[in-house]
């Protein structure tokens, strides 16, 4: 019966004109959108990870803190949840960093080094930029010996908002297009079923099973999905090459996307056509 | 109206002479129009019957009910050991495999070859010996169409299409062949060829029921005549 469905499904696939073409177009567009959205998401994700790796919390210490309290503070900081590592910056090192960053030597300019010692605190990758950074910062502020805590909270929050907004827009767009494609596939299958009423009646009244009558239409949906998936993979591939859309370590479409996009197309096609077949084939 | 069918299909295949199809007080309405009205009749193995009546008398409806393409509003259809009131959806194919149907409009798939048309029906029955193709070829040779097997169905004459439709109906070796107006569009010569084929099928043991408004053409088969008027059997 599988062979029967494959052969008859192919026949249905070949026989449909303008409606079939529209289905392939909508499915292809959906899959391109899925591919580009995923690709874009992965680029943003890679960019976000790189950016988060550069953020740090700086805890300035009260001037004149002794070495024992500085060491004790290091232990307390390391024990805070989500803290990955802490690095002590002496006033001399702080002056060096300032000189490297702004090309100004504070000792020469002011005659002394006004910068206090500090701890640079890095959080683990899993820390949520929207909440964890502020929480850890608040905890560190309460520690004895800490004068002031500084981190780029607003920038961090903005990065996170952009990341979440991008993800949401991509998800909604993909969801809408999947629904549109399902509608097109459903209409195509209905049109094919109507055009094949003699075939269905023949199968039904000759004693063929319902699965035998439905199979060719479901497989037809699969063919549409496979073709659309193949086109979509090629389009996404060329778009990433043309616009150099890649991220660190991944400059072109990953190979896994070929089965992913083709598989998604087949799934949409089969679900749409299967739904139509189950609703419209009424000889049982 | 108590009625019990106690034979099974193997007994019938071996020549057990009994009722294959039985209708008990069957009625069916198309919306507000009565299709058939309280029909009771039996079709026995090896029988040749004509269902005679004017257009709209219920002949096609009766065939559609026997094949359970339509379910009766009331009454019971029995086929071998199966009852329409108890049949489950997944058992419908088994019911229909016992019947061969020649549709009034033939319903051949015009853009496919003659062989493909028959093979589609043959693929529905997997319990018979021989491949679908070999059974299709055998059925085609029975109706004298083996020489046109690769031609498209649409290229055939009406008489040839009728023969192909008969071959398709008998490819699964049914107990009963239901032929809906098989000679209505044929000239006298072609018509007698088709009737001859139906007669041969009948003499091989298959019950044949022909719906027709030209019963005189089937007189040669000495059929049992079932006359329908306004959805009722008026003579049997």
PDB file of N, CA, C and O in Angstrom, chain A residues 133-183:
ATOM      1  N   UNK A 133      22.092  39.917  36.755  1.00  0.00           N
ATOM      2  CA  UNK A 133      23.173  40.888  36.938  1.00  0.00           C
ATOM      3  C   UNK A 133      22.810  41.906  38.014  1.00  0.00           C
ATOM      4  O   UNK A 133      23.626  42.245  38.864  1.00  0.00           O
ATOM      5  N   UNK A 134      21.596  42.404  37.982  1.00  0.00           N
ATOM      6  CA  UNK A 134      21.167  43.397  38.977  1.00  0.00           C
ATOM      7  C   UNK A 134      21.132  42.774  40.374  1.00  0.00           C
ATOM      8  O   UNK A 134      21.564  43.390  41.348  1.00  0.00           O
ATOM      9  N   UNK A 135      20.652  41.528  40.447  1.00  0.00           N
ATOM     10  CA  UNK A 135      20.560  40.845  41.742  1.00  0.00           C
ATOM     11  C   UNK A 135      21.947  40.672  42.361  1.00  0.00           C
ATOM     12  O   UNK A 135      22.162  40.995  43.541  1.00  0.00           O
ATOM     13  N   UNK A 136      22.890  40.186  41.541  1.00  0.00           N
ATOM     14  CA  UNK A 136      24.252  39.965  42.053  1.00  0.00           C
ATOM     15  C   UNK A 136      24.858  41.310  42.474  1.00  0.00           C
ATOM     16  O   UNK A 136      25.500  41.421  43.531  1.00  0.00           O
ATOM     17  N   UNK A 137      24.606  42.328  41.660  1.00  0.00           N
ATOM     18  CA  UNK A 137      25.132  43.658  41.969  1.00  0.00           C
ATOM     19  C   UNK A 137      24.601  44.147  43.319  1.00  0.00           C
ATOM     20  O   UNK A 137      25.358  44.681  44.147  1.00  0.00           O
ATOM     21  N   UNK A 138      23.303  43.932  43.530  1.00  0.00           N
ATOM     22  CA  UNK A 138      22.700  44.355  44.813  1.00  0.00           C
ATOM     23  C   UNK A 138      23.313  43.613  45.994  1.00  0.00           C
ATOM     24  O   UNK A 138      23.536  44.195  47.065  1.00  0.00           O
ATOM     25  N   UNK A 139      23.584  42.325  45.812  1.00  0.00           N
ATOM     26  CA  UNK A 139      24.172  41.533  46.909  1.00  0.00           C
ATOM     27  C   UNK A 139      25.576  42.062  47.241  1.00  0.00           C
ATOM     28  O   UNK A 139      25.914  42.263  48.409  1.00  0.00           O
ATOM     29  N   UNK A 140      26.347  42.314  46.185  1.00  0.00           N
ATOM     30  CA  UNK A 140      27.738  42.764  46.404  1.00  0.00           C
ATOM     31  C   UNK A 140      27.766  44.112  47.130  1.00  0.00           C
ATOM     32  O   UNK A 140      28.618  44.364  47.982  1.00  0.00           O
ATOM     33  N   UNK A 141      26.784  44.958  46.826  1.00  0.00           N
ATOM     34  CA  UNK A 141      26.722  46.293  47.463  1.00  0.00           C
ATOM     35  C   UNK A 141      26.640  46.181  48.993  1.00  0.00           C
ATOM     36  O   UNK A 141      27.160  47.038  49.713  1.00  0.00           O
ATOM     37  N   UNK A 142      26.009  45.106  49.458  1.00  0.00           N
ATOM     38  CA  UNK A 142      25.818  44.964  50.918  1.00  0.00           C
ATOM     39  C   UNK A 142      27.072  44.468  51.645  1.00  0.00           C
ATOM     40  O   UNK A 142      27.120  44.487  52.872  1.00  0.00           O
ATOM     41  N   UNK A 143      28.050  44.007  50.870  1.00  0.00           N
ATOM     42  CA  UNK A 143      29.251  43.444  51.524  1.00  0.00           C
ATOM     43  C   UNK A 143      30.081  44.540  52.179  1.00  0.00           C
ATOM     44  O   UNK A 143      30.260  45.621  51.614  1.00  0.00           O
ATOM     45  N   UNK A 144      30.594  44.219  53.364  1.00  0.00           N
ATOM     46  CA  UNK A 144      31.453  45.153  54.086  1.00  0.00           C
ATOM     47  C   UNK A 144      32.762  45.347  53.301  1.00  0.00           C
ATOM     48  O   UNK A 144      33.322  44.393  52.783  1.00  0.00           O
ATOM     49  N   UNK A 145      33.198  46.566  53.206  1.00  0.00           N
ATOM     50  CA  UNK A 145      34.447  46.867  52.482  1.00  0.00           C
ATOM     51  C   UNK A 145      34.202  47.308  51.053  1.00  0.00           C
ATOM     52  O   UNK A 145      35.119  47.769  50.378  1.00  0.00           O
ATOM     53  N   UNK A 146      32.937  47.141  50.595  1.00  0.00           N
ATOM     54  CA  UNK A 146      32.630  47.568  49.228  1.00  0.00           C
ATOM     55  C   UNK A 146      32.087  48.999  49.266  1.00  0.00           C
ATOM     56  O   UNK A 146      31.159  49.296  50.017  1.00  0.00           O
ATOM     57  N   UNK A 147      32.695  49.833  48.453  1.00  0.00           N
ATOM     58  CA  UNK A 147      32.284  51.230  48.441  1.00  0.00           C
ATOM     59  C   UNK A 147      31.170  51.477  47.413  1.00  0.00           C
ATOM     60  O   UNK A 147      30.146  52.071  47.720  1.00  0.00           O
ATOM     61  N   UNK A 148      31.395  50.969  46.210  1.00  0.00           N
ATOM     62  CA  UNK A 148      30.436  51.237  45.128  1.00  0.00           C
ATOM     63  C   UNK A 148      30.484  50.089  44.118  1.00  0.00           C
ATOM     64  O   UNK A 148      31.544  49.489  43.893  1.00  0.00           O
ATOM     65  N   UNK A 149      29.311  49.753  43.549  1.00  0.00           N
ATOM     66  CA  UNK A 149      29.253  48.682  42.542  1.00  0.00           C
ATOM     67  C   UNK A 149      28.761  49.278  41.227  1.00  0.00           C
ATOM     68  O   UNK A 149      27.767  50.005  41.206  1.00  0.00           O
ATOM     69  N   UNK A 150      29.482  48.955  40.150  1.00  0.00           N
ATOM     70  CA  UNK A 150      29.143  49.541  38.849  1.00  0.00           C
ATOM     71  C   UNK A 150      29.013  48.435  37.795  1.00  0.00           C
ATOM     72  O   UNK A 150      29.836  47.514  37.756  1.00  0.00           O
ATOM     73  N   UNK A 151      27.974  48.490  37.018  1.00  0.00           N
ATOM     74  CA  UNK A 151      27.907  47.630  35.817  1.00  0.00           C
ATOM     75  C   UNK A 151      26.988  48.292  34.807  1.00  0.00           C
ATOM     76  O   UNK A 151      26.183  49.145  35.141  1.00  0.00           O
ATOM     77  N   UNK A 152      27.136  47.860  33.551  1.00  0.00           N
ATOM     78  CA  UNK A 152      26.396  48.521  32.456  1.00  0.00           C
ATOM     79  C   UNK A 152      24.995  47.928  32.351  1.00  0.00           C
ATOM     80  O   UNK A 152      24.668  47.273  31.368  1.00  0.00           O
ATOM     81  N   UNK A 153      24.218  48.185  33.376  1.00  0.00           N
ATOM     82  CA  UNK A 153      22.889  47.564  33.456  1.00  0.00           C
ATOM     83  C   UNK A 153      21.956  47.945  32.329  1.00  0.00           C
ATOM     84  O   UNK A 153      21.280  47.105  31.754  1.00  0.00           O
ATOM     85  N   UNK A 154      21.957  49.225  31.959  1.00  0.00           N
ATOM     86  CA  UNK A 154      21.006  49.684  30.944  1.00  0.00           C
ATOM     87  C   UNK A 154      21.338  49.098  29.574  1.00  0.00           C
ATOM     88  O   UNK A 154      20.455  48.684  28.821  1.00  0.00           O
ATOM     89  N   UNK A 155      22.619  49.086  29.267  1.00  0.00           N
ATOM     90  CA  UNK A 155      23.037  48.512  27.975  1.00  0.00           C
ATOM     91  C   UNK A 155      22.668  47.031  27.926  1.00  0.00           C
ATOM     92  O   UNK A 155      22.142  46.522  26.930  1.00  0.00           O
ATOM     93  N   UNK A 156      22.952  46.390  29.058  1.00  0.00           N
ATOM     94  CA  UNK A 156      22.655  44.957  29.146  1.00  0.00           C
ATOM     95  C   UNK A 156      21.164  44.678  28.944  1.00  0.00           C
ATOM     96  O   UNK A 156      20.775  43.781  28.200  1.00  0.00           O
ATOM     97  N   UNK A 157      20.342  45.498  29.600  1.00  0.00           N
ATOM     98  CA  UNK A 157      18.888  45.324  29.488  1.00  0.00           C
ATOM     99  C   UNK A 157      18.432  45.581  28.056  1.00  0.00           C
ATOM    100  O   UNK A 157      17.556  44.885  27.525  1.00  0.00           O
ATOM    101  N   UNK A 158      19.056  46.546  27.394  1.00  0.00           N
ATOM    102  CA  UNK A 158      18.679  46.868  26.022  1.00  0.00           C
ATOM    103  C   UNK A 158      19.053  45.707  25.075  1.00  0.00           C
ATOM    104  O   UNK A 158      18.255  45.338  24.207  1.00  0.00           O
ATOM    105  N   UNK A 159      20.213  45.172  25.293  1.00  0.00           N
ATOM    106  CA  UNK A 159      20.641  44.013  24.478  1.00  0.00           C
ATOM    107  C   UNK A 159      19.644  42.874  24.643  1.00  0.00           C
ATOM    108  O   UNK A 159      19.202  42.237  23.682  1.00  0.00           O
ATOM    109  N   UNK A 160      19.247  42.659  25.887  1.00  0.00           N
ATOM    110  CA  UNK A 160      18.346  41.553  26.174  1.00  0.00           C
ATOM    111  C   UNK A 160      16.966  41.790  25.562  1.00  0.00           C
ATOM    112  O   UNK A 160      16.355  40.886  25.000  1.00  0.00           O
ATOM    113  N   UNK A 161      16.501  43.032  25.641  1.00  0.00           N
ATOM    114  CA  UNK A 161      15.195  43.354  25.055  1.00  0.00           C
ATOM    115  C   UNK A 161      15.201  43.139  23.537  1.00  0.00           C
ATOM    116  O   UNK A 161      14.276  42.577  22.968  1.00  0.00           O
ATOM    117  N   UNK A 162      16.290  43.569  22.906  1.00  0.00           N
ATOM    118  CA  UNK A 162      16.419  43.413  21.458  1.00  0.00           C
ATOM    119  C   UNK A 162      16.412  41.917  21.090  1.00  0.00           C
ATOM    120  O   UNK A 162      15.727  41.490  20.158  1.00  0.00           O
ATOM    121  N   UNK A 163      17.138  41.154  21.895  1.00  0.00           N
ATOM    122  CA  UNK A 163      17.240  39.709  21.657  1.00  0.00           C
ATOM    123  C   UNK A 163      15.856  39.053  21.770  1.00  0.00           C
ATOM    124  O   UNK A 163      15.436  38.273  20.921  1.00  0.00           O
ATOM    125  N   UNK A 164      15.153  39.442  22.826  1.00  0.00           N
ATOM    126  CA  UNK A 164      13.839  38.823  23.041  1.00  0.00           C
ATOM    127  C   UNK A 164      12.819  39.269  21.978  1.00  0.00           C
ATOM    128  O   UNK A 164      12.016  38.473  21.516  1.00  0.00           O
ATOM    129  N   UNK A 165      12.909  40.546  21.604  1.00  0.00           N
ATOM    130  CA  UNK A 165      11.982  41.069  20.600  1.00  0.00           C
ATOM    131  C   UNK A 165      12.229  40.380  19.253  1.00  0.00           C
ATOM    132  O   UNK A 165      11.288  39.993  18.556  1.00  0.00           O
ATOM    133  N   UNK A 166      13.486  40.225  18.903  1.00  0.00           N
ATOM    134  CA  UNK A 166      13.839  39.552  17.641  1.00  0.00           C
ATOM    135  C   UNK A 166      13.277  38.138  17.621  1.00  0.00           C
ATOM    136  O   UNK A 166      12.668  37.693  16.635  1.00  0.00           O
ATOM    137  N   UNK A 167      13.465  37.436  18.734  1.00  0.00           N
ATOM    138  CA  UNK A 167      12.967  36.056  18.837  1.00  0.00           C
ATOM    139  C   UNK A 167      11.455  36.005  18.692  1.00  0.00           C
ATOM    140  O   UNK A 167      10.918  35.167  17.957  1.00  0.00           O
ATOM    141  N   UNK A 168      10.765  36.955  19.365  1.00  0.00           N
ATOM    142  CA  UNK A 168       9.299  36.950  19.332  1.00  0.00           C
ATOM    143  C   UNK A 168       8.777  37.241  17.930  1.00  0.00           C
ATOM    144  O   UNK A 168       7.864  36.562  17.439  1.00  0.00           O
ATOM    145  N   UNK A 169       9.374  38.242  17.271  1.00  0.00           N
ATOM    146  CA  UNK A 169       8.940  38.598  15.905  1.00  0.00           C
ATOM    147  C   UNK A 169       9.152  37.412  14.970  1.00  0.00           C
ATOM    148  O   UNK A 169       8.271  37.059  14.165  1.00  0.00           O
ATOM    149  N   UNK A 170      10.307  36.771  15.100  1.00  0.00           N
ATOM    150  CA  UNK A 170      10.605  35.607  14.243  1.00  0.00           C
ATOM    151  C   UNK A 170       9.591  34.489  14.489  1.00  0.00           C
ATOM    152  O   UNK A 170       9.063  33.893  13.546  1.00  0.00           O
ATOM    153  N   UNK A 171       9.300  34.245  15.756  1.00  0.00           N
ATOM    154  CA  UNK A 171       8.356  33.163  16.102  1.00  0.00           C
ATOM    155  C   UNK A 171       6.967  33.445  15.539  1.00  0.00           C
ATOM    156  O   UNK A 171       6.331  32.569  14.959  1.00  0.00           O
ATOM    157  N   UNK A 172       6.503  34.688  15.719  1.00  0.00           N
ATOM    158  CA  UNK A 172       5.161  35.043  15.238  1.00  0.00           C
ATOM    159  C   UNK A 172       5.104  34.945  13.717  1.00  0.00           C
ATOM    160  O   UNK A 172       4.164  34.376  13.145  1.00  0.00           O
ATOM    161  N   UNK A 173       6.130  35.481  13.039  1.00  0.00           N
ATOM    162  CA  UNK A 173       6.152  35.439  11.575  1.00  0.00           C
ATOM    163  C   UNK A 173       6.116  33.996  11.089  1.00  0.00           C
ATOM    164  O   UNK A 173       5.357  33.649  10.179  1.00  0.00           O
ATOM    165  N   UNK A 174       6.945  33.168  11.690  1.00  0.00           N
ATOM    166  CA  UNK A 174       6.995  31.762  11.278  1.00  0.00           C
ATOM    167  C   UNK A 174       5.640  31.099  11.547  1.00  0.00           C
ATOM    168  O   UNK A 174       5.106  30.376  10.695  1.00  0.00           O
ATOM    169  N   UNK A 175       5.070  31.387  12.713  1.00  0.00           N
ATOM    170  CA  UNK A 175       3.779  30.787  13.058  1.00  0.00           C
ATOM    171  C   UNK A 175       2.705  31.167  12.054  1.00  0.00           C
ATOM    172  O   UNK A 175       1.958  30.314  11.561  1.00  0.00           O
ATOM    173  N   UNK A 176       2.654  32.458  11.707  1.00  0.00           N
ATOM    174  CA  UNK A 176       1.648  32.929  10.740  1.00  0.00           C
ATOM    175  C   UNK A 176       1.851  32.246   9.395  1.00  0.00           C
ATOM    176  O   UNK A 176       0.905  31.756   8.767  1.00  0.00           O
ATOM    177  N   UNK A 177       3.093  32.179   8.959  1.00  0.00           N
ATOM    178  CA  UNK A 177       3.356  31.589   7.644  1.00  0.00           C
ATOM    179  C   UNK A 177       3.078  30.079   7.633  1.00  0.00           C
ATOM    180  O   UNK A 177       2.655  29.535   6.621  1.00  0.00           O
ATOM    181  N   UNK A 178       3.326  29.432   8.755  1.00  0.00           N
ATOM    182  CA  UNK A 178       3.017  27.988   8.823  1.00  0.00           C
ATOM    183  C   UNK A 178       1.510  27.793   8.658  1.00  0.00           C
ATOM    184  O   UNK A 178       1.057  26.914   7.912  1.00  0.00           O
ATOM    185  N   UNK A 179       0.741  28.659   9.317  1.00  0.00           N
ATOM    186  CA  UNK A 179      -0.724  28.559   9.198  1.00  0.00           C
ATOM    187  C   UNK A 179      -1.155  28.811   7.755  1.00  0.00           C
ATOM    188  O   UNK A 179      -1.966  28.074   7.189  1.00  0.00           O
ATOM    189  N   UNK A 180      -0.576  29.854   7.139  1.00  0.00           N
ATOM    190  CA  UNK A 180      -0.920  30.171   5.743  1.00  0.00           C
ATOM    191  C   UNK A 180      -0.584  28.977   4.844  1.00  0.00           C
ATOM    192  O   UNK A 180      -1.383  28.574   3.990  1.00  0.00           O
ATOM    193  N   UNK A 181       0.572  28.397   5.053  1.00  0.00           N
ATOM    194  CA  UNK A 181       0.976  27.245   4.225  1.00  0.00           C
ATOM    195  C   UNK A 181       0.049  26.064   4.433  1.00  0.00           C
ATOM    196  O   UNK A 181      -0.287  25.354   3.481  1.00  0.00           O
ATOM    197  N   UNK A 182      -0.332  25.876   5.683  1.00  0.00           N
ATOM    198  CA  UNK A 182      -1.258  24.764   5.959  1.00  0.00           C
ATOM    199  C   UNK A 182      -2.571  24.979   5.217  1.00  0.00           C
ATOM    200  O   UNK A 182      -3.134  24.046   4.650  1.00  0.00           O
ATOM    201  N   UNK A 183      -3.034  26.238   5.221  1.00  0.00           N
ATOM    202  CA  UNK A 183      -4.289  26.541   4.518  1.00  0.00           C
ATOM    203  C   UNK A 183      -4.136  26.250   3.022  1.00  0.00           C
ATOM    204  O   UNK A 183      -4.982  25.591   2.413  1.00  0.00           O
TER     205      UNK A 183
END
